[in-house]
mmCIF file of C-alpha atoms in Angstrom:
data_model
loop_
_atom_site.group_PDB
_atom_site.id
_atom_site.type_symbol
_atom_site.label_atom_id
_atom_site.label_comp_id
_atom_site.label_asym_id
_atom_site.label_seq_id
_atom_site.Cartn_x
_atom_site.Cartn_y
_atom_site.Cartn_z
ATOM 1 C CA MET A 25 6.306 5.661 -6.927
ATOM 2 C CA MET A 26 5.984 5.044 -3.187
ATOM 3 C CA GLU A 27 7.807 8.319 -2.290
ATOM 4 C CA ASN A 28 5.379 10.252 -4.447
ATOM 5 C CA ASN A 29 2.436 8.622 -2.702
ATOM 6 C CA ILE A 30 3.725 9.768 0.697
ATOM 7 C CA LYS A 31 4.319 13.294 -0.760
ATOM 8 C CA LYS A 32 0.840 13.482 -2.088
ATOM 9 C CA THR A 33 -0.607 12.261 1.227
ATOM 10 C CA LEU A 34 1.375 14.904 3.171
ATOM 11 C CA GLU A 35 0.193 17.583 0.723
ATOM 12 C CA LEU A 36 -3.479 16.568 1.263
ATOM 13 C CA LEU A 37 -3.085 16.619 5.055
ATOM 14 C CA ASN A 38 -1.276 19.954 5.129
ATOM 15 C CA ASN A 39 -3.808 21.547 2.810
ATOM 16 C CA ASP A 40 -6.708 20.882 4.991
ATOM 17 C CA LEU A 41 -5.920 20.803 8.690
ATOM 18 C CA GLU A 42 -9.459 20.311 10.026
ATOM 19 C CA TRP A 43 -8.386 16.779 10.895
ATOM 20 C CA GLU A 44 -5.933 17.936 13.505
ATOM 21 C CA GLU A 45 -8.487 19.496 15.868
ATOM 22 C CA ARG A 46 -10.929 16.630 15.311
ATOM 23 C CA TYR A 47 -8.374 13.941 16.241
ATOM 24 C CA ALA A 48 -7.335 16.008 19.258
ATOM 25 C CA LYS A 49 -11.019 15.886 20.363
ATOM 26 C CA TYR A 50 -11.158 12.142 19.615
ATOM 27 C CA ILE A 51 -8.298 11.312 21.893
ATOM 28 C CA THR A 52 -9.416 13.532 24.730
ATOM 29 C CA TYR A 53 -12.870 11.781 24.640
ATOM 30 C CA LEU A 54 -11.313 8.323 24.472
ATOM 31 C CA GLU A 55 -8.988 8.968 27.465
ATOM 32 C CA GLY A 56 -11.922 10.078 29.539
ATOM 33 C CA LYS A 57 -14.456 7.509 28.642
ATOM 34 C CA GLN A 58 -15.374 4.700 30.995
ATOM 35 C CA SER A 59 -17.728 2.081 29.471
ATOM 36 C CA LYS A 60 -19.540 -0.610 31.399
ATOM 37 C CA GLY A 61 -18.010 -4.078 30.560
ATOM 38 C CA PHE A 62 -19.512 -7.341 29.725
ATOM 39 C CA LYS A 63 -18.184 -10.843 29.318
ATOM 40 C CA LYS A 64 -17.035 -11.466 25.721
ATOM 41 C CA PRO A 65 -19.063 -14.335 24.283
ATOM 42 C CA GLU A 66 -17.242 -17.417 23.024
ATOM 43 C CA GLY A 67 -17.119 -17.833 19.187
ATOM 44 C CA LEU A 68 -17.766 -14.108 18.617
ATOM 45 C CA SER A 69 -15.400 -11.113 18.311
ATOM 46 C CA VAL A 70 -16.369 -7.746 19.881
ATOM 47 C CA TYR A 71 -15.638 -4.672 17.759
ATOM 48 C CA SER A 72 -15.971 -0.967 18.517
ATOM 49 C CA SER A 73 -15.307 2.319 16.709
ATOM 50 C CA ILE A 74 -15.001 5.939 17.863
ATOM 51 C CA SER A 75 -18.641 6.631 16.983
ATOM 52 C CA LYS A 76 -20.010 3.448 18.619
ATOM 53 C CA TYR A 77 -17.794 3.992 21.663
ATOM 54 C CA LYS A 78 -19.450 7.361 22.200
ATOM 55 C CA GLY A 79 -22.771 5.688 22.314
ATOM 56 C CA SER A 80 -21.544 2.679 24.417
ATOM 57 C CA THR A 81 -22.497 0.400 21.623
ATOM 58 C CA TYR A 82 -20.398 -2.737 20.494
ATOM 59 C CA ASP A 83 -20.550 -4.823 17.409
ATOM 60 C CA LEU A 84 -20.570 -8.583 17.696
ATOM 61 C CA ARG A 85 -19.104 -10.350 14.674
ATOM 62 C CA TYR A 86 -18.918 -13.924 13.682
ATOM 63 C CA ASP A 87 -15.856 -14.420 11.394
ATOM 64 C CA GLY A 88 -16.006 -10.769 10.455
ATOM 65 C CA GLN A 89 -19.797 -10.745 9.756
ATOM 66 C CA SER A 90 -21.858 -8.473 12.116
ATOM 67 C CA VAL A 91 -24.494 -10.467 13.902
ATOM 68 C CA GLY A 92 -25.673 -8.004 16.601
ATOM 69 C CA LEU A 93 -24.996 -4.953 18.650
ATOM 70 C CA VAL A 94 -24.468 -4.858 22.414
ATOM 71 C CA VAL A 95 -25.947 -1.664 23.870
ATOM 72 C CA SER A 96 -24.468 -0.680 27.293
ATOM 73 C CA ARG A 97 -26.602 1.625 29.440
ATOM 74 C CA GLN A 98 -26.186 2.828 32.821
ATOM 75 C CA ASP A 99 -28.630 0.371 34.248
ATOM 76 C CA LYS A 100 -28.473 -2.648 31.873
ATOM 77 C CA ILE A 101 -26.818 -4.305 28.879
ATOM 78 C CA SER A 102 -28.972 -5.305 25.952
ATOM 79 C CA LEU A 103 -28.577 -7.331 22.743
ATOM 80 C CA ARG A 104 -29.859 -5.926 19.462
ATOM 81 C CA PRO A 105 -29.564 -8.680 16.779
ATOM 82 C CA GLN A 106 -28.945 -7.977 13.096
ATOM 83 C CA LYS A 107 -32.122 -9.906 12.044
ATOM 84 C CA GLU A 108 -31.932 -9.370 8.221
ATOM 85 C CA ALA A 109 -28.279 -10.328 7.942
ATOM 86 C CA ASN A 110 -28.686 -13.305 10.250
ATOM 87 C CA LEU A 111 -31.530 -14.637 8.264
ATOM 88 C CA LYS A 112 -29.586 -14.203 5.014
ATOM 89 C CA TYR A 113 -26.164 -15.687 6.100
ATOM 90 C CA PHE A 114 -27.297 -18.127 8.798
ATOM 91 C CA ASN A 115 -30.833 -18.944 7.601
ATOM 92 C CA ASP A 116 -32.222 -17.934 11.036
ATOM 93 C CA SER A 117 -33.032 -14.633 12.624
ATOM 94 C CA PHE A 118 -32.714 -16.264 16.108
ATOM 95 C CA ILE A 119 -34.739 -13.589 17.808
ATOM 96 C CA LYS A 120 -37.781 -13.030 15.722
ATOM 97 C CA ASP A 121 -40.323 -11.103 17.840
ATOM 98 C CA LYS A 122 -38.104 -8.481 19.582
ATOM 99 C CA GLU A 123 -35.827 -5.727 18.370
ATOM 100 C CA GLU A 124 -33.871 -5.828 21.604
ATOM 101 C CA VAL A 125 -33.478 -8.225 24.533
ATOM 102 C CA ASP A 126 -31.734 -8.159 27.866
ATOM 103 C CA TRP A 127 -28.177 -9.501 27.657
ATOM 104 C CA HIS A 128 -28.916 -12.024 30.390
ATOM 105 C CA SER A 129 -32.242 -13.192 28.974
ATOM 106 C CA LYS A 130 -32.973 -16.643 27.704
ATOM 107 C CA GLU A 131 -33.088 -15.376 24.097
ATOM 108 C CA ALA A 132 -29.772 -13.672 24.254
ATOM 109 C CA THR A 133 -28.174 -16.787 25.919
ATOM 110 C CA GLU A 134 -29.365 -19.018 23.119
ATOM 111 C CA PHE A 135 -28.159 -16.507 20.584
ATOM 112 C CA ARG A 136 -24.636 -16.610 22.036
ATOM 113 C CA ARG A 137 -24.788 -20.422 22.310
ATOM 114 C CA TYR A 138 -25.500 -20.800 18.626
ATOM 115 C CA PHE A 139 -22.264 -19.042 17.660
ATOM 116 C CA ARG A 140 -20.293 -20.731 20.419
ATOM 117 C CA ASP A 141 -21.286 -24.104 19.136
ATOM 118 C CA HIS A 142 -20.558 -23.177 15.495
ATOM 119 C CA ALA A 143 -17.190 -21.448 16.163
ATOM 120 C CA LYS A 144 -15.202 -24.245 14.617
ATOM 121 C CA ASN A 145 -17.423 -24.709 11.569
ATOM 122 C CA SER A 146 -17.444 -21.138 10.184
ATOM 123 C CA SER A 147 -16.229 -22.124 6.787
ATOM 124 C CA LYS A 148 -19.562 -23.701 5.988
ATOM 125 C CA PHE A 149 -21.247 -20.337 6.009
ATOM 126 C CA ASN A 150 -21.241 -18.239 2.819
ATOM 127 C CA LEU A 151 -20.737 -14.896 4.505
ATOM 128 C CA LYS A 152 -20.786 -11.446 2.950
ATOM 129 C CA SER A 153 -16.992 -10.762 2.805
ATOM 130 C CA SER A 154 -14.182 -13.264 2.579
ATOM 131 C CA GLU A 155 -11.729 -10.374 3.251
ATOM 132 C CA HIS A 156 -13.497 -9.591 6.537
ATOM 133 C CA ARG A 157 -13.135 -13.224 7.488
ATOM 134 C CA VAL A 158 -9.390 -13.132 6.884
ATOM 135 C CA GLU A 159 -9.067 -9.882 8.690
ATOM 136 C CA ASN A 160 -10.981 -11.208 11.719
ATOM 137 C CA ARG A 161 -8.941 -14.398 11.976
ATOM 138 C CA LEU A 162 -5.746 -12.449 11.716
ATOM 139 C CA LEU A 163 -6.856 -10.168 14.515
ATOM 140 C CA ARG A 164 -7.707 -13.210 16.665
ATOM 141 C CA GLU A 165 -4.371 -14.715 15.804
ATOM 142 C CA PHE A 166 -2.378 -11.635 16.666
ATOM 143 C CA ALA A 167 -4.322 -11.270 19.932
ATOM 144 C CA LYS A 168 -3.066 -14.516 21.361
ATOM 145 C CA LYS A 169 -0.868 -13.968 24.226
ATOM 146 C CA THR A 170 1.817 -16.689 23.994
ATOM 147 C CA ARG A 171 3.251 -19.513 21.865
ATOM 148 C CA ALA A 172 1.278 -21.829 24.245
ATOM 149 C CA GLU A 173 -1.847 -20.767 22.275
ATOM 150 C CA ASN A 174 -0.117 -21.843 19.082
ATOM 151 C CA LYS A 175 0.526 -18.236 18.081
ATOM 152 C CA SER A 176 2.259 -18.237 14.724
ATOM 153 C CA LEU A 177 3.852 -14.670 15.092
ATOM 154 C CA THR A 178 5.016 -13.456 18.405
ATOM 155 C CA ASN A 179 5.824 -9.911 19.602
ATOM 156 C CA ILE A 180 2.724 -8.508 17.986
ATOM 157 C CA GLN A 181 -0.628 -7.364 19.375
ATOM 158 C CA PRO A 182 -3.551 -5.536 17.764
ATOM 159 C CA ILE A 183 -4.182 -2.044 19.165
ATOM 160 C CA THR A 184 -7.663 -2.241 20.664
ATOM 161 C CA LEU A 185 -10.304 0.239 21.953
ATOM 162 C CA ASN A 186 -11.417 -0.689 25.426
ATOM 163 C CA GLY A 187 -10.248 -4.212 24.697
ATOM 164 C CA CYS A 188 -12.296 -4.419 21.529
ATOM 165 C CA PHE A 189 -11.033 -4.707 17.926
ATOM 166 C CA PHE A 190 -11.447 -1.546 15.851
ATOM 167 C CA GLN A 191 -10.400 0.146 12.704
ATOM 168 C CA LEU A 192 -8.834 3.565 13.340
ATOM 169 C CA PRO A 193 -10.488 6.042 10.884
ATOM 170 C CA THR A 194 -8.453 8.254 8.750
ATOM 171 C CA PRO A 195 -9.412 11.451 6.759
ATOM 172 C CA LEU A 196 -8.158 9.818 3.568
ATOM 173 C CA LYS A 197 -9.421 7.525 0.929
ATOM 174 C CA ALA A 198 -6.856 5.241 -0.602
ATOM 175 C CA SER A 199 -8.639 2.183 -1.854
ATOM 176 C CA ASN A 200 -8.213 3.316 -5.460
ATOM 177 C CA HIS A 201 -4.430 3.687 -4.899
ATOM 178 C CA ALA A 202 -4.598 7.400 -5.468
ATOM 179 C CA PRO A 203 -5.073 9.200 -2.072
ATOM 180 C CA SER A 204 -7.675 11.782 -1.616
ATOM 181 C CA TYR A 205 -8.866 13.798 1.348
ATOM 182 C CA ALA A 206 -12.290 12.788 2.661
ATOM 183 C CA LYS A 207 -12.656 14.533 6.073
ATOM 184 C CA GLN A 208 -14.628 12.252 8.422
ATOM 185 C CA TYR A 209 -15.521 9.918 5.564
ATOM 186 C CA GLY A 210 -12.071 8.378 5.028
ATOM 187 C CA GLY A 211 -11.038 4.829 5.090
ATOM 188 C CA GLY A 212 -10.096 2.808 8.177
ATOM 189 C CA ILE A 213 -6.854 1.016 8.767
ATOM 190 C CA ASP A 214 -7.408 -2.791 8.415
ATOM 191 C CA ILE A 215 -5.152 -3.772 11.345
ATOM 192 C CA LEU A 216 -3.254 -1.401 13.557
ATOM 193 C CA SER A 217 -0.832 -3.224 15.848
ATOM 194 C CA ARG A 218 2.130 -2.918 18.228
ATOM 195 C CA ILE A 219 5.235 -4.921 17.550
ATOM 196 C CA LYS A 220 8.452 -5.380 19.415
ATOM 197 C CA ILE A 221 11.803 -5.273 17.365
ATOM 198 C CA ASN A 222 14.932 -5.856 19.359
ATOM 199 C CA GLY A 223 13.244 -4.697 22.504
ATOM 200 C CA LYS A 224 11.762 -1.482 20.953
ATOM 201 C CA SER A 225 7.995 -1.063 20.566
ATOM 202 C CA ARG A 226 6.796 0.221 17.193
ATOM 203 C CA ILE A 227 3.503 0.830 15.489
ATOM 204 C CA CYS A 228 2.661 -1.388 12.541
ATOM 205 C CA VAL A 229 -0.015 -0.457 9.855
ATOM 206 C CA MET A 230 -1.265 -3.583 8.047
ATOM 207 C CA GLU A 231 -3.398 -3.671 4.832
ATOM 208 C CA VAL A 232 -5.223 -7.060 4.295
ATOM 209 C CA LYS A 233 -6.294 -8.525 1.062
ATOM 210 C CA ASP A 234 -7.960 -11.950 0.392
ATOM 211 C CA GLU A 235 -6.397 -12.200 -3.116
ATOM 212 C CA ASN A 236 -3.126 -11.618 -4.841
ATOM 213 C CA LYS A 237 -3.449 -10.751 -8.482
ATOM 214 C CA ASP A 238 -2.017 -8.382 -11.001
ATOM 215 C CA SER A 239 -5.102 -6.129 -10.870
ATOM 216 C CA GLU A 240 -4.595 -5.716 -7.085
ATOM 217 C CA SER A 241 -0.942 -6.390 -6.582
ATOM 218 C CA GLN A 242 1.076 -6.490 -3.441
ATOM 219 C CA ALA A 243 2.796 -3.270 -4.570
ATOM 220 C CA GLN A 244 -0.572 -1.584 -5.012
ATOM 221 C CA ALA A 245 -1.725 -2.723 -1.581
ATOM 222 C CA MET A 246 1.485 -1.291 -0.203
ATOM 223 C CA GLU A 247 0.613 2.142 -1.767
ATOM 224 C CA GLN A 248 -2.652 2.020 0.142
ATOM 225 C CA ALA A 249 -0.893 0.964 3.348
ATOM 226 C CA LEU A 250 1.648 3.776 3.049
ATOM 227 C CA THR A 251 -1.037 6.475 2.660
ATOM 228 C CA TYR A 252 -2.415 5.359 6.077
ATOM 229 C CA ALA A 253 0.881 5.014 7.612
ATOM 230 C CA THR A 254 1.742 8.512 6.506
ATOM 231 C CA PHE A 255 -1.445 9.726 8.279
ATOM 232 C CA ILE A 256 -0.309 7.864 11.426
ATOM 233 C CA ALA A 257 3.143 9.549 11.375
ATOM 234 C CA THR A 258 1.629 12.932 10.721
ATOM 235 C CA LEU A 259 -0.938 12.402 13.608
ATOM 236 C CA LEU A 260 1.820 11.598 15.964
ATOM 237 C CA LYS A 261 3.604 14.876 14.999
ATOM 238 C CA SER A 262 0.418 16.857 15.522
ATOM 239 C CA LYS A 263 -0.443 18.740 18.813
ATOM 240 C CA SER A 264 -2.175 15.567 20.201
ATOM 241 C CA GLY A 265 0.655 13.246 19.099
ATOM 242 C CA GLN A 266 1.941 12.220 22.536
ATOM 243 C CA GLU A 267 -1.600 11.450 23.640
ATOM 244 C CA TRP A 268 -2.127 9.231 20.687
ATOM 245 C CA TRP A 269 1.287 7.599 21.150
ATOM 246 C CA ASP A 270 0.239 6.696 24.647
ATOM 247 C CA PHE A 271 -3.080 5.288 23.420
ATOM 248 C CA PHE A 272 -1.272 3.196 20.742
ATOM 249 C CA MET A 273 1.356 1.885 23.087
ATOM 250 C CA GLY A 274 -1.237 0.887 25.650
ATOM 251 C CA ARG A 275 -2.274 2.477 29.026
ATOM 252 C CA GLY A 276 -1.651 -0.727 31.017
ATOM 253 C CA SER A 277 1.937 0.288 31.641
ATOM 254 C CA LYS A 278 3.757 3.495 31.871
ATOM 255 C CA THR A 279 4.739 4.584 28.425
ATOM 256 C CA ARG A 280 7.955 6.483 27.493
ATOM 257 C CA LYS A 281 7.989 9.750 25.741
ATOM 258 C CA MET A 282 7.582 9.382 22.006
ATOM 259 C CA SER A 283 10.860 9.490 20.025
ATOM 260 C CA THR A 284 11.300 12.307 17.613
ATOM 261 C CA LEU A 285 12.646 9.679 15.169
ATOM 262 C CA LEU A 286 9.664 7.509 14.415
ATOM 263 C CA ASP A 287 9.857 4.001 12.912
ATOM 264 C CA ILE A 288 6.652 2.718 11.474
ATOM 265 C CA ASP A 289 6.293 -0.799 9.963
ATOM 266 C CA VAL A 290 3.986 -1.014 6.927
ATOM 267 C CA VAL A 291 2.899 -4.511 5.942
ATOM 268 C CA THR A 292 0.641 -6.020 3.368
ATOM 269 C CA ILE A 293 -1.080 -9.327 4.208
ATOM 270 C CA MET A 294 -2.368 -11.524 1.394
ATOM 271 C CA PRO A 295 -2.102 -14.987 -0.121
ATOM 272 C CA LYS A 296 1.157 -15.888 -1.704
ATOM 273 C CA GLY A 297 1.275 -14.971 -5.414
ATOM 274 C CA ASN A 298 3.369 -13.610 -8.274
ATOM 275 C CA SER A 299 2.066 -10.038 -8.536
ATOM 276 C CA GLU A 300 4.340 -6.869 -8.592
ATOM 277 C CA GLU A 301 6.058 -6.688 -5.115
ATOM 278 C CA PHE A 302 7.428 -3.752 -3.007
ATOM 279 C CA ALA A 303 8.892 -5.272 0.095
ATOM 280 C CA ASP A 304 11.941 -5.368 2.309
ATOM 281 C CA LYS A 305 12.419 -1.630 1.701
ATOM 282 C CA GLN A 306 12.971 1.466 3.900
ATOM 283 C CA ILE A 307 11.658 4.824 2.987
ATOM 284 C CA ARG A 308 13.106 7.709 5.105
ATOM 285 C CA PHE A 309 11.324 10.998 5.275
ATOM 286 C CA PRO A 310 13.291 13.371 7.502
ATOM 287 C CA ASN A 311 11.295 15.076 10.302
ATOM 288 C CA LEU A 312 8.454 12.508 9.812
ATOM 289 C CA ALA A 313 9.348 8.783 9.959
ATOM 290 C CA THR A 314 11.178 5.890 8.516
ATOM 291 C CA PHE A 315 8.648 3.526 6.916
ATOM 292 C CA HIS A 316 9.759 -0.146 6.940
ATOM 293 C CA CYS A 317 7.733 -1.753 4.069
ATOM 294 C CA HIS A 318 7.203 -5.553 4.208
ATOM 295 C CA SER A 319 5.237 -8.307 2.745
ATOM 296 C CA LEU A 320 3.489 -11.056 4.773
ATOM 297 C CA TYR A 321 1.889 -13.953 2.887
ATOM 298 C CA TYR A 322 -0.345 -16.546 4.294
ATOM 299 C CA ASP A 323 -0.829 -20.088 2.837
ATOM 300 C CA ASP A 324 -4.162 -20.150 1.316
ATOM 301 C CA SER A 325 -4.460 -23.934 1.512
ATOM 302 C CA VAL A 326 -3.758 -23.909 5.289
ATOM 303 C CA PHE A 327 -6.253 -20.974 5.875
ATOM 304 C CA ASN A 328 -9.009 -22.691 3.777
ATOM 305 C CA LYS A 329 -9.057 -25.687 6.025
ATOM 306 C CA GLY A 330 -11.277 -23.511 8.199
ATOM 307 C CA LEU A 331 -9.467 -24.134 11.475
ATOM 308 C CA GLY A 332 -8.192 -20.582 11.950
ATOM 309 C CA GLU A 333 -4.597 -21.542 11.401
ATOM 310 C CA PHE A 334 -1.989 -19.521 9.535
ATOM 311 C CA LYS A 335 1.286 -20.350 7.823
ATOM 312 C CA PHE A 336 3.230 -17.282 7.053
ATOM 313 C CA SER A 337 6.051 -16.270 4.737
ATOM 314 C CA GLY A 338 7.411 -12.877 3.443
ATOM 315 C CA SER A 339 9.915 -10.245 4.383
ATOM 316 C CA PHE A 340 8.111 -9.320 7.608
ATOM 317 C CA LEU A 341 9.320 -12.616 9.167
ATOM 318 C CA GLU A 342 12.924 -11.404 8.931
ATOM 319 C CA HIS A 343 12.161 -9.157 11.966
ATOM 320 C CA TRP A 344 11.893 -12.236 14.180
ATOM 321 C CA LYS A 345 15.139 -13.979 13.083
#
């Protein structure tokens, strides 16, 4: 079943190669882009995307819910609040009479203070997507630097865009568990991260679910994750592959030449349950990659306390034993 999913994905990618030139342009642009920075506000996460990055625009999210955009121009930085969503989810539009305010203005300062003061109480808000909440807290957890920060899983860091969380877009749709080609309208990878196993850095593709049930089982989530992992492997074998490898592995230190034998970890993250499982397996595709398929479960009762803590189980933990 999983091997057929990979074969189907490869067939889709090989039948329409428009993606290869497009992603070569993406990485060239990302490597040459220099954006004006700003201090990340406490209590909020900063997200970007390839399209937003081109426009020097950043998305501010509270527990995964977008609350405003930061627009970075040559001469100033501005805040553009998401008025309608803020009124709906927080019962306050914060900045009512202006579409955009200076980042250092009184209005923007009070906006940031609101989310800073409520950072520990996010469970009281009924936000749009519980799955986005889980995903955001996982990103924040994985982004911790050391165990001194009570990091529950070491040797893992999310791959970021200019220091911002982001979902790498793919040219594939896989949410219905049957991959299809979608050009620039494909799905994004929930969490793309770097991990270190026995001193070796590897790429890890993670698919996040906030439920574990028979109609959306761990095995089905693994199919979706494998579709995206197959794209990553194929991208790394494309003409811009080494440049993407350097981007994934981080520009902060000198990266080694990409190995011709790729190891990619493919992980589902969801609450513990009893649905059909595909985990602790390896799938080898010669001349492409070895996919290391694992489960990672979080304790729902610990997570639902609203303190941003995780207690993990699953086959992925065996990497750190």
